[in-house]
Short mmCIF file of C-alpha atoms and ligand atoms in Angstrom, two decimals:
data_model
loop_
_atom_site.label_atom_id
_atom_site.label_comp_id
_atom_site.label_asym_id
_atom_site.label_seq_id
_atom_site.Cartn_x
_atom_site.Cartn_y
_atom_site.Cartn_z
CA UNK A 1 58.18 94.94 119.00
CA UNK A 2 61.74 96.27 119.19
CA UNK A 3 62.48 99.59 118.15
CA UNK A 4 66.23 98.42 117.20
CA UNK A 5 66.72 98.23 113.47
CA UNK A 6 66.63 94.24 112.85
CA UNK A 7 70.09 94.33 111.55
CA UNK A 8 71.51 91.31 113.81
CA UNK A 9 70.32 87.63 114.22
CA UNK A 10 70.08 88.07 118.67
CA UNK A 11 70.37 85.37 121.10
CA UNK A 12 67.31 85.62 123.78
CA UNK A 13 69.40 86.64 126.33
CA UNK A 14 70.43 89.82 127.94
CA UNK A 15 73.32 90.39 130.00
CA UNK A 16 73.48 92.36 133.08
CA UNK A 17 76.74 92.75 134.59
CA UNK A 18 79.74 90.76 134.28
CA UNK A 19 83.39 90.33 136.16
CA UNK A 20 86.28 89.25 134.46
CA UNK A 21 85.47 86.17 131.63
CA UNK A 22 81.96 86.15 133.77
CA UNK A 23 78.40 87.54 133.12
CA UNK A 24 75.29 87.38 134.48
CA UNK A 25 72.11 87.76 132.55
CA UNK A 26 68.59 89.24 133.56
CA UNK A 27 67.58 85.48 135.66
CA UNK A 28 70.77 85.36 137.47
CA UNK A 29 72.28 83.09 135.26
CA UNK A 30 76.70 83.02 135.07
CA UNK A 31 77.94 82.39 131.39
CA UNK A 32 81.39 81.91 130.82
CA UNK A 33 82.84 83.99 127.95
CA UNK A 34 84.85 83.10 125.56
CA UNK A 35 84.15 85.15 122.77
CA UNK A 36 84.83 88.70 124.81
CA UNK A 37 82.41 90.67 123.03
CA UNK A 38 84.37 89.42 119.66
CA UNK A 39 87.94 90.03 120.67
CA UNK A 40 87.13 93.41 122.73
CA UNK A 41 87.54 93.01 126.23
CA UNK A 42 90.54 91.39 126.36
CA UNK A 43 91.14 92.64 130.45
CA UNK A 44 87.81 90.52 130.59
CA UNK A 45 84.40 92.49 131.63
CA UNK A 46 84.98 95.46 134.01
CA UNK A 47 88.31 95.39 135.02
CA UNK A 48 88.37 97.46 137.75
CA UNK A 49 91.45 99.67 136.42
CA UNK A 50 90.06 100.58 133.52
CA UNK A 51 86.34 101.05 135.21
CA UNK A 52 88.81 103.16 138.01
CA UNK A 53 90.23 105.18 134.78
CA UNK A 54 87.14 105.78 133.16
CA UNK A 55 85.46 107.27 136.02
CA UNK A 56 87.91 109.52 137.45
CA UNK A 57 88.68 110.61 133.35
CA UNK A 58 84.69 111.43 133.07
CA UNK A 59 84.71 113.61 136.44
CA UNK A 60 88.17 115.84 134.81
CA UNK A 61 87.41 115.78 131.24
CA UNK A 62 85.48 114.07 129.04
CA UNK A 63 85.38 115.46 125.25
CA UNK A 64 86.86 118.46 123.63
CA UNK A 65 87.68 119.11 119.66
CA UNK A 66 89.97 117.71 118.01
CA UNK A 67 91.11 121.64 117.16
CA UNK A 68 92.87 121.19 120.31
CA UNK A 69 95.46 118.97 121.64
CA UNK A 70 94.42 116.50 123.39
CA UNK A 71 96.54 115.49 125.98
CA UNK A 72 95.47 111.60 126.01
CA UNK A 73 95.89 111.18 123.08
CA UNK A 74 99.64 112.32 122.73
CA UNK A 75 100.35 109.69 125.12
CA UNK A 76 98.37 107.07 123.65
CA UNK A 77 100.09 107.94 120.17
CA UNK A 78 103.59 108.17 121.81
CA UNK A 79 102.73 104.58 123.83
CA UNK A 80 101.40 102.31 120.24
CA UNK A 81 104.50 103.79 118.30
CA UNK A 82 106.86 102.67 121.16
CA UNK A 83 105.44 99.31 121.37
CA UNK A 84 104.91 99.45 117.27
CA UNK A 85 107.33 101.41 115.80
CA UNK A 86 105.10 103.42 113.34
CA UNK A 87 105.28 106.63 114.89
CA UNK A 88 102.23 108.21 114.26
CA UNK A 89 98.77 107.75 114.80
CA UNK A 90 95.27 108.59 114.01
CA UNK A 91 92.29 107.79 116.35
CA UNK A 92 88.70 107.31 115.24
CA UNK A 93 86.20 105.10 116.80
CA UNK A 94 85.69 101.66 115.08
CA UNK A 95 87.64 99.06 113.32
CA UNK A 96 86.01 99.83 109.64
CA UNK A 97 86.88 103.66 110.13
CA UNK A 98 90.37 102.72 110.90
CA UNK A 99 90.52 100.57 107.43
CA UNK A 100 88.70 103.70 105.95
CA UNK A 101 91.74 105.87 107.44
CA UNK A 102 93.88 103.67 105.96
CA UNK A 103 92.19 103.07 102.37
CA UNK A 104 92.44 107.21 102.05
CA UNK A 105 96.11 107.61 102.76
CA UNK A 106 96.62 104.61 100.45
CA UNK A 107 94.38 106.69 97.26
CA UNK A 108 95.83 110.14 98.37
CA UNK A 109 99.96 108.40 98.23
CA UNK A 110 98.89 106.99 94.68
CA UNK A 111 97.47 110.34 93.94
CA UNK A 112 100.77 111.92 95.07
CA UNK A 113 102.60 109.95 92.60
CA UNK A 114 100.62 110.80 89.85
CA UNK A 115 98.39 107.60 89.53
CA UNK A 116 94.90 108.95 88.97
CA UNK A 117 93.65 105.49 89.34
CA UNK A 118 95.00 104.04 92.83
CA UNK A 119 94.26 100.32 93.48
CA UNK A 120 94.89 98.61 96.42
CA UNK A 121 95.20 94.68 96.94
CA UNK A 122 92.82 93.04 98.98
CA UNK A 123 92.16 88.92 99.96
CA UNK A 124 89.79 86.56 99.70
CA UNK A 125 87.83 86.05 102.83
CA UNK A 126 88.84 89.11 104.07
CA UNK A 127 86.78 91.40 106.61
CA UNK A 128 87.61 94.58 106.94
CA UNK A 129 84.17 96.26 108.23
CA UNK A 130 80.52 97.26 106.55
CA UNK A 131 81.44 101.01 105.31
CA UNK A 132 81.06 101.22 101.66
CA UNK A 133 84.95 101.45 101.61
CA UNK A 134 85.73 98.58 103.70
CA UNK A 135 82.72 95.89 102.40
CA UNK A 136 84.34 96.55 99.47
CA UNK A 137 87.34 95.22 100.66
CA UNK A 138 85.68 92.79 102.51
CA UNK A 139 86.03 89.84 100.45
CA UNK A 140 82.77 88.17 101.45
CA UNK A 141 79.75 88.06 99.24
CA UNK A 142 77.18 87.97 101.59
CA UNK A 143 78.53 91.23 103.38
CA UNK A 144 78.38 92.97 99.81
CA UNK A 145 75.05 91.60 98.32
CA UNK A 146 72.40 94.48 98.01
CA UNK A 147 74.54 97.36 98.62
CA UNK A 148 76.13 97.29 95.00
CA UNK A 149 77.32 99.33 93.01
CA UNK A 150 80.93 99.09 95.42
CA UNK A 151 83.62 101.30 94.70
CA UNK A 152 85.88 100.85 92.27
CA UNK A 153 89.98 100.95 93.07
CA UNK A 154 89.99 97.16 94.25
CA UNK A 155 91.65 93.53 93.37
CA UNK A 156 90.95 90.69 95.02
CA UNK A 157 93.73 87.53 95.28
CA UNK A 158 93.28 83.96 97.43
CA UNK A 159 94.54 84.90 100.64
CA UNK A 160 98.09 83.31 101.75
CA UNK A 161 98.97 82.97 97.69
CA UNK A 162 102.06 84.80 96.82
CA UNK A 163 102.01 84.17 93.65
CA UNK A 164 99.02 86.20 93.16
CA UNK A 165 100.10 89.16 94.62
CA UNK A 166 102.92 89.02 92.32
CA UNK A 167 100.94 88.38 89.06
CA UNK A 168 98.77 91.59 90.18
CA UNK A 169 101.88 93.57 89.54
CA UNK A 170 102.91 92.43 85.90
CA UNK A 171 99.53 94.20 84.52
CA UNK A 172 98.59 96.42 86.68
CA UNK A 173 100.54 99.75 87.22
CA UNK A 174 97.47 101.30 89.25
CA UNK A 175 98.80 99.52 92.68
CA UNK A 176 99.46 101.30 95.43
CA UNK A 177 99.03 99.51 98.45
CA UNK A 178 98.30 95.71 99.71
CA UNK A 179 95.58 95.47 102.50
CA UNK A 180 95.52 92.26 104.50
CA UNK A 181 94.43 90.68 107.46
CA UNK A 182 97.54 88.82 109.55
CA UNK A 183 95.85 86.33 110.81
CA UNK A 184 92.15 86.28 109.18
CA UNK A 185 88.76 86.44 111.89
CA UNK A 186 85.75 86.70 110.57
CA UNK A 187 87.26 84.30 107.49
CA UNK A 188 87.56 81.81 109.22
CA UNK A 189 90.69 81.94 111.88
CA UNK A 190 93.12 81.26 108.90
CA UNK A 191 96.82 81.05 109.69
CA UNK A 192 99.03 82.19 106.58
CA UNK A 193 102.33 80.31 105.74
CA UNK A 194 105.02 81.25 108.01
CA UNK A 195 106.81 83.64 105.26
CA UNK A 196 103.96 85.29 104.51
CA UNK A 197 104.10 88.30 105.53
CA UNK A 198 108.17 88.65 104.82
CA UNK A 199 107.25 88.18 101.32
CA UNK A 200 104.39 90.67 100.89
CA UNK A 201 106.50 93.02 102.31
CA UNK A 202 109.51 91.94 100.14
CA UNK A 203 106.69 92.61 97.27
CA UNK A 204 105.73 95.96 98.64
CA UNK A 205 109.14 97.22 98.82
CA UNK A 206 109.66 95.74 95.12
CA UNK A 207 106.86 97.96 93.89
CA UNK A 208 106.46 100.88 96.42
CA UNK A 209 103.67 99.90 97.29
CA UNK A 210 101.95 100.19 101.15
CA UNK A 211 102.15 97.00 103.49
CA UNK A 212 98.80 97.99 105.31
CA UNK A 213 97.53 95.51 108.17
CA UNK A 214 94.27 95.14 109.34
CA UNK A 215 94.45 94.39 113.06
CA UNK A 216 91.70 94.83 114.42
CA UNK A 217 90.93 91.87 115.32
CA UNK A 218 94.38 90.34 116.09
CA UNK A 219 96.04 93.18 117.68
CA UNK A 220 96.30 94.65 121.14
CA UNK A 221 98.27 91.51 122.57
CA UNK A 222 95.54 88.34 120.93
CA UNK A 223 97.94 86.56 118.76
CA UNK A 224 100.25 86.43 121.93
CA UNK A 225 102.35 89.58 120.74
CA UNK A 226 101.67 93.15 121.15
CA UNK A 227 100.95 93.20 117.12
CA UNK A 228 100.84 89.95 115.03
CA UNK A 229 103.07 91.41 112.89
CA UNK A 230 105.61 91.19 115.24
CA UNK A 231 105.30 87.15 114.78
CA UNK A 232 107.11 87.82 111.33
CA UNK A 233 110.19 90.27 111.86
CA UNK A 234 108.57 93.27 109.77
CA UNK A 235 107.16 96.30 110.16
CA UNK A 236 104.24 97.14 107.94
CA UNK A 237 103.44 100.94 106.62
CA UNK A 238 100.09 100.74 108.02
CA UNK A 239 98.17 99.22 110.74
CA UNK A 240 94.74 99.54 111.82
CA UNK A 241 93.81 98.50 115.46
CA UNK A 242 90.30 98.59 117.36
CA UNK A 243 88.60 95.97 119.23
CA UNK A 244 90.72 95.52 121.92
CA UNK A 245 92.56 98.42 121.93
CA UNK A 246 89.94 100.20 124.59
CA UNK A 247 88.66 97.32 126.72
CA UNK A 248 84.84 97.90 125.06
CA UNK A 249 85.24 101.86 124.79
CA UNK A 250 84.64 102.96 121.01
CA UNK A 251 88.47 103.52 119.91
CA UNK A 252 89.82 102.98 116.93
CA UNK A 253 93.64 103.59 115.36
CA UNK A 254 95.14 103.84 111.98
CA UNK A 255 98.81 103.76 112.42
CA UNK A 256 101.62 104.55 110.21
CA UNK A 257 105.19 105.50 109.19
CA UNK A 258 106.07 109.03 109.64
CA UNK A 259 107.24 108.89 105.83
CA UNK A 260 103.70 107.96 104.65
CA UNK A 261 101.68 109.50 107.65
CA UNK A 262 102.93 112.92 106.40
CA UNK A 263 100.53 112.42 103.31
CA UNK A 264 97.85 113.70 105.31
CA UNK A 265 97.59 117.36 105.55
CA UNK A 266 95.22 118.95 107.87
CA UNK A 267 91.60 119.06 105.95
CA UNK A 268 92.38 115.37 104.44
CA UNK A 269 90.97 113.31 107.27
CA UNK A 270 89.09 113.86 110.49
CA UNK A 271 86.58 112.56 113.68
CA UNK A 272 84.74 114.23 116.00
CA UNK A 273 84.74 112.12 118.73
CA UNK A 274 88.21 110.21 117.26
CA UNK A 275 90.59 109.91 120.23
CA UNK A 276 88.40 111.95 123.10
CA UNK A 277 89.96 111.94 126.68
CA UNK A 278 87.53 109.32 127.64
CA UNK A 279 88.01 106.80 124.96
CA UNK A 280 91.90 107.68 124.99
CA UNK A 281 92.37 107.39 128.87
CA UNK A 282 90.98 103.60 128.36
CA UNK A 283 93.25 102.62 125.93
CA UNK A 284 96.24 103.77 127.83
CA UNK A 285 94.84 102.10 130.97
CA UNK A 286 94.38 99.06 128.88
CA UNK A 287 97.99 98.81 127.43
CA UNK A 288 99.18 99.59 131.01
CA UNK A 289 97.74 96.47 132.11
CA UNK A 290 98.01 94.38 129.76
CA UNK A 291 102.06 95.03 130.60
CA UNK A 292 101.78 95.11 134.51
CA UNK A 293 99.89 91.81 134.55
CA UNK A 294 102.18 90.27 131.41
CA UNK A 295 98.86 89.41 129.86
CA UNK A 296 100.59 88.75 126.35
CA UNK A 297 102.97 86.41 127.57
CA UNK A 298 100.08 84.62 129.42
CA UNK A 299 97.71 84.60 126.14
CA UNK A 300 100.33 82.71 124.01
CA UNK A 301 100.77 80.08 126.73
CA UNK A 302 96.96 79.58 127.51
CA UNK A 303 96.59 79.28 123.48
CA UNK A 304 98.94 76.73 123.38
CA UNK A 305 97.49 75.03 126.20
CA UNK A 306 93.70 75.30 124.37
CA UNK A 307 94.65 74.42 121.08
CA UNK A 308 96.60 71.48 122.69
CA UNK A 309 93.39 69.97 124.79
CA UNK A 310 91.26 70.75 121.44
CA UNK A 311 93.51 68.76 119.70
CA UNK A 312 93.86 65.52 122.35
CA UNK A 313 90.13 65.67 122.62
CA UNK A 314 89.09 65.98 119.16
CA UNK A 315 91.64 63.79 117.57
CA UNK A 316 89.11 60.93 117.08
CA UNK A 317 86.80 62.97 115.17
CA UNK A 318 86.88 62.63 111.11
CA UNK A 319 84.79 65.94 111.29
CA UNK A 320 86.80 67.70 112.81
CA UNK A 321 88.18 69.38 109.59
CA UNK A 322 91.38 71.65 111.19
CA UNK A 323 92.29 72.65 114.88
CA UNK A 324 93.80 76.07 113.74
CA UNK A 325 95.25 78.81 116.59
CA UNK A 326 97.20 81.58 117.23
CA UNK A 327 97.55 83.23 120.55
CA UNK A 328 94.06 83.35 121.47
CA UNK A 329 92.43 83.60 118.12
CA UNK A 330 91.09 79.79 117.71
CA UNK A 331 89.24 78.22 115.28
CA UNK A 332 87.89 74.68 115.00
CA UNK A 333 86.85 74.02 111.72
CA UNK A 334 84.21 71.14 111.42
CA UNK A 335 82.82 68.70 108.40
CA UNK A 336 79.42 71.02 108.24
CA UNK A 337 77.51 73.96 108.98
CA UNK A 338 77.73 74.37 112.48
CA UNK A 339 76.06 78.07 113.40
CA UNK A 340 73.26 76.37 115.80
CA UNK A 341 76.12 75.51 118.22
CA UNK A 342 76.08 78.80 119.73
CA UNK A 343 73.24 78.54 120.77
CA UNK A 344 73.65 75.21 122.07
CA UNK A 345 76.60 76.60 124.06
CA UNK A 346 74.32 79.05 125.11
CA UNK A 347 71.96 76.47 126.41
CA UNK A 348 75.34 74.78 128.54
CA UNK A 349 75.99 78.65 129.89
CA UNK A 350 79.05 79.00 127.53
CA UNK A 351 79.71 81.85 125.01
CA UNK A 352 81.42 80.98 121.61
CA UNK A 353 80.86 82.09 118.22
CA UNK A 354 80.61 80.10 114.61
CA UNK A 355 82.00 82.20 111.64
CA UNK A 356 82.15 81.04 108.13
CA UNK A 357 79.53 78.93 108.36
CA UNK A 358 81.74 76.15 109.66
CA UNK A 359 84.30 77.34 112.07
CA UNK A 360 83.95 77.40 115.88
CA UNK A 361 85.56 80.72 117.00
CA UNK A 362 86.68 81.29 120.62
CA UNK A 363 88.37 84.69 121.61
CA UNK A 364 88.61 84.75 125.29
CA UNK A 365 89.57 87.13 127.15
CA UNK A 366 93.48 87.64 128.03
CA UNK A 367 92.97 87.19 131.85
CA UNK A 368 91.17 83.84 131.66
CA UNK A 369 92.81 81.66 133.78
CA UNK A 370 93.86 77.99 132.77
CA UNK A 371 90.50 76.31 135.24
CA UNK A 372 88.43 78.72 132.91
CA UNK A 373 89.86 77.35 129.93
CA UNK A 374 89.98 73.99 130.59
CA UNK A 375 86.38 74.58 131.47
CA UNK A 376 85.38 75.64 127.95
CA UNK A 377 88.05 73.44 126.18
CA UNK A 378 85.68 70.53 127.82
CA UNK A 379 82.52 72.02 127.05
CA UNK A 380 83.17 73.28 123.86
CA UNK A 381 84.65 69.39 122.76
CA UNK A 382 81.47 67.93 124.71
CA UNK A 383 79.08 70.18 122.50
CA UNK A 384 80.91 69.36 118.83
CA UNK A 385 80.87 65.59 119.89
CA UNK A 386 76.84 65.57 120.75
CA UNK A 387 76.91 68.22 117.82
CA UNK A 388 77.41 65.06 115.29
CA UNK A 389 75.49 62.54 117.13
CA UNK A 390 72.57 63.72 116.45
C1 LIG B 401 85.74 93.52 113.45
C2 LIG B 401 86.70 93.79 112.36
C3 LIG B 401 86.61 94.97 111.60
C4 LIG B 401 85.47 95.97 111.75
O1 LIG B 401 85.49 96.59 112.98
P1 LIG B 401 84.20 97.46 113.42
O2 LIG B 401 84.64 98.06 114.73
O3 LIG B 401 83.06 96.51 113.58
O4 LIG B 401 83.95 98.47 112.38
C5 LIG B 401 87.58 95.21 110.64
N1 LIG B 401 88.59 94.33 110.45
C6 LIG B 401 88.71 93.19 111.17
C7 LIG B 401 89.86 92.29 110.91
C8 LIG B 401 87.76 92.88 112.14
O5 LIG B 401 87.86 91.74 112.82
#
């Protein structure tokens, strides 16, 4: 018997050490990754700059309150508003706590313009994390189911429908702010029109309310830019960041305009272990080289190439529903349920994930070179092929 809560469906394997998109279980066994603990070590497993960083930063200084400064985590503030332009930052230590962050300055501006009432826009197939707050806003059933009654303050609209966002306005003056997912994950890998999110924040502006992004998941260099809301031309109010950002340290960031950041007074919000030395030191390291070895660059090309063999490979295929990509965020959706393919990958020494029931997901690590990938582009096609044979 395990004495780990049963709240995950686990593979029988366990992993013992891994280098770069390698690891090796308890048998000796190599896998190759491309799932990267689900978008979170993007430098691969153990780069050794980052396992460099963390050890020297744990002999000098590993925790201290947050009723200090913290020198780390000036510079990792100072570093995302460079690359983001929203100048100011707060650090906590997951993705759903940076979505919380985020839903609280949303409530607390509507509260500041006298609406007692604050709503905030959220999408359909949305995932935003498994707090009360943020499975709420998570716009998935099955993440909701048994934890009812949710919080109140939300409206859900189809996801990539304009329209609806608009409509939300005419009767509702309670808006304050629209949170949405870029590029959705956990939904399903779904890629937005290319307007998108020019028009939400045309919308926003309209309406004063908050563009807040959730990217977690698509952040930190994945979609092949530092943000993925640098794909579009605009600059959102909010954005939340996590996964990735500390190479499989427990960081999180909520990010924002000075303008709305200054909501927050000291009392309104806080962590204890948000943005420590530690966690801080690795997310500095990890923008550092994600620059020096022009990792983002390299992600948008190796995406391209991916989605291109998926695409030469799997054009025969009737069930093959939709190839869809962006950076290295790839989805392949097929005719049927298809969640016993991971562990059929599993079975070929390949890591992948299935999410939404019907969608192969691969998020490989930035540094994966193009023999890796054509590696799991062939595997991956091999599997989905003998996947509908029998
Ligand atoms: C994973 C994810 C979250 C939740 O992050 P946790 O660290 O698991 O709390 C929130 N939003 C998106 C888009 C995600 O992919």
């Amino acid at each position: 018997m395990s004495n780990v809560m049963n709240t995950y469906t686990r593979l029988p394997v366990t992993f013992v050490k891994g280098e770069g998109v390698w690891l090796w279980d308890s048998d000796g066994n190599r896998y190759l990754d491309a799932l990267a603990g689900i978008a979170v070590c993007g430098l691969g497993h153990c780069h050794p700059r980052i396992a460099d960083v963390l050890c020297e930063q744990a002999r000098t200084l590993i925790h201290t309150s947050n009723i200090y400064y913290i020198e780390q985590q000036e510079n990792l503030a100072a570093r995302l508003a460079s690359l983001s332009g929203l100048e100011k930052a707060f650090f906590c230590n997951s993705g759903a706590e940076a979505n919380e962050t985020a839903i609280k300055l949303a409530r607390l501006s509507g509260h500041q313009k006298g609406i007692s009432l604050p709503t905030i826009i959220v999408m359909e197939h949305a995932f935003h994390g498994r707090t009360m707050a943020t499975l709420t806003a998570t716009g998935n059933r099955k993440v909701q189911a048994g934890f009812e009654p949710l919080l109140s303050g939300f409206v859900r609209v189809p996801y990539n429908n304009l329209e609806a966002v608009k409509q939300v306005a005419v009767n509702n003056k309670n808006v304050v702010a629209v949170l949405v997912e870029p590029f959705q994950g956990e939904g399903g890998v779904n890629i937005p029109q290319v307007h998108y999110l020019q028009e939400l924040r045309k919308v926003c502006d309209e309406h004063d309310w908050l563009l807040m992004l959730d990217e977690v998941q698509s952040g930190v260099g994945r979609s092949g830019k530092w943000f993925a809301f640098q794909h579009s031309g605009i600059v959102p109010d909010v954005m939340t960041l996590a996964k990735g950002l500390g190479s499989g340290v427990p960081i999180g960031a909520c990010l924002a305009r000075e303008s709305v950041a200054s909501i927050f007074k000291p009392g309104n919000h806080a962590s204890t272990f948000g943005g420590n030395s530690l966690v801080c030191a690795a997310a500095i390291e990890t923008l550092a080289v994600l620059e020096d070895e022009k990792l983002i660059d390299h992600a948008k090309e190796l995406g391209a190439f991916m989605h291109e063999g998926f695409r030469a490979q799997l054009a025969d295929m009737d069930q093959v529903v939709e190839i869809r990509s962006q950076g290295l965020m790839i989805g392949i959706e097929l005719a049927r349920p298809c969640g016993e393919l991971v562990k059929r990958a599993l079975e070929k020494k390949l890591l992948l994930n299935v999410t939404s029931d019907k969608v192969v997901r691969l998020l490989p690590a930035l540094v994966m070179r193009r023999e890796e990938a054509k590696l799991v582009v062939d595997t991956t096609c091999q599997l989905i092929k003998d996947f509908f044979k029998h």
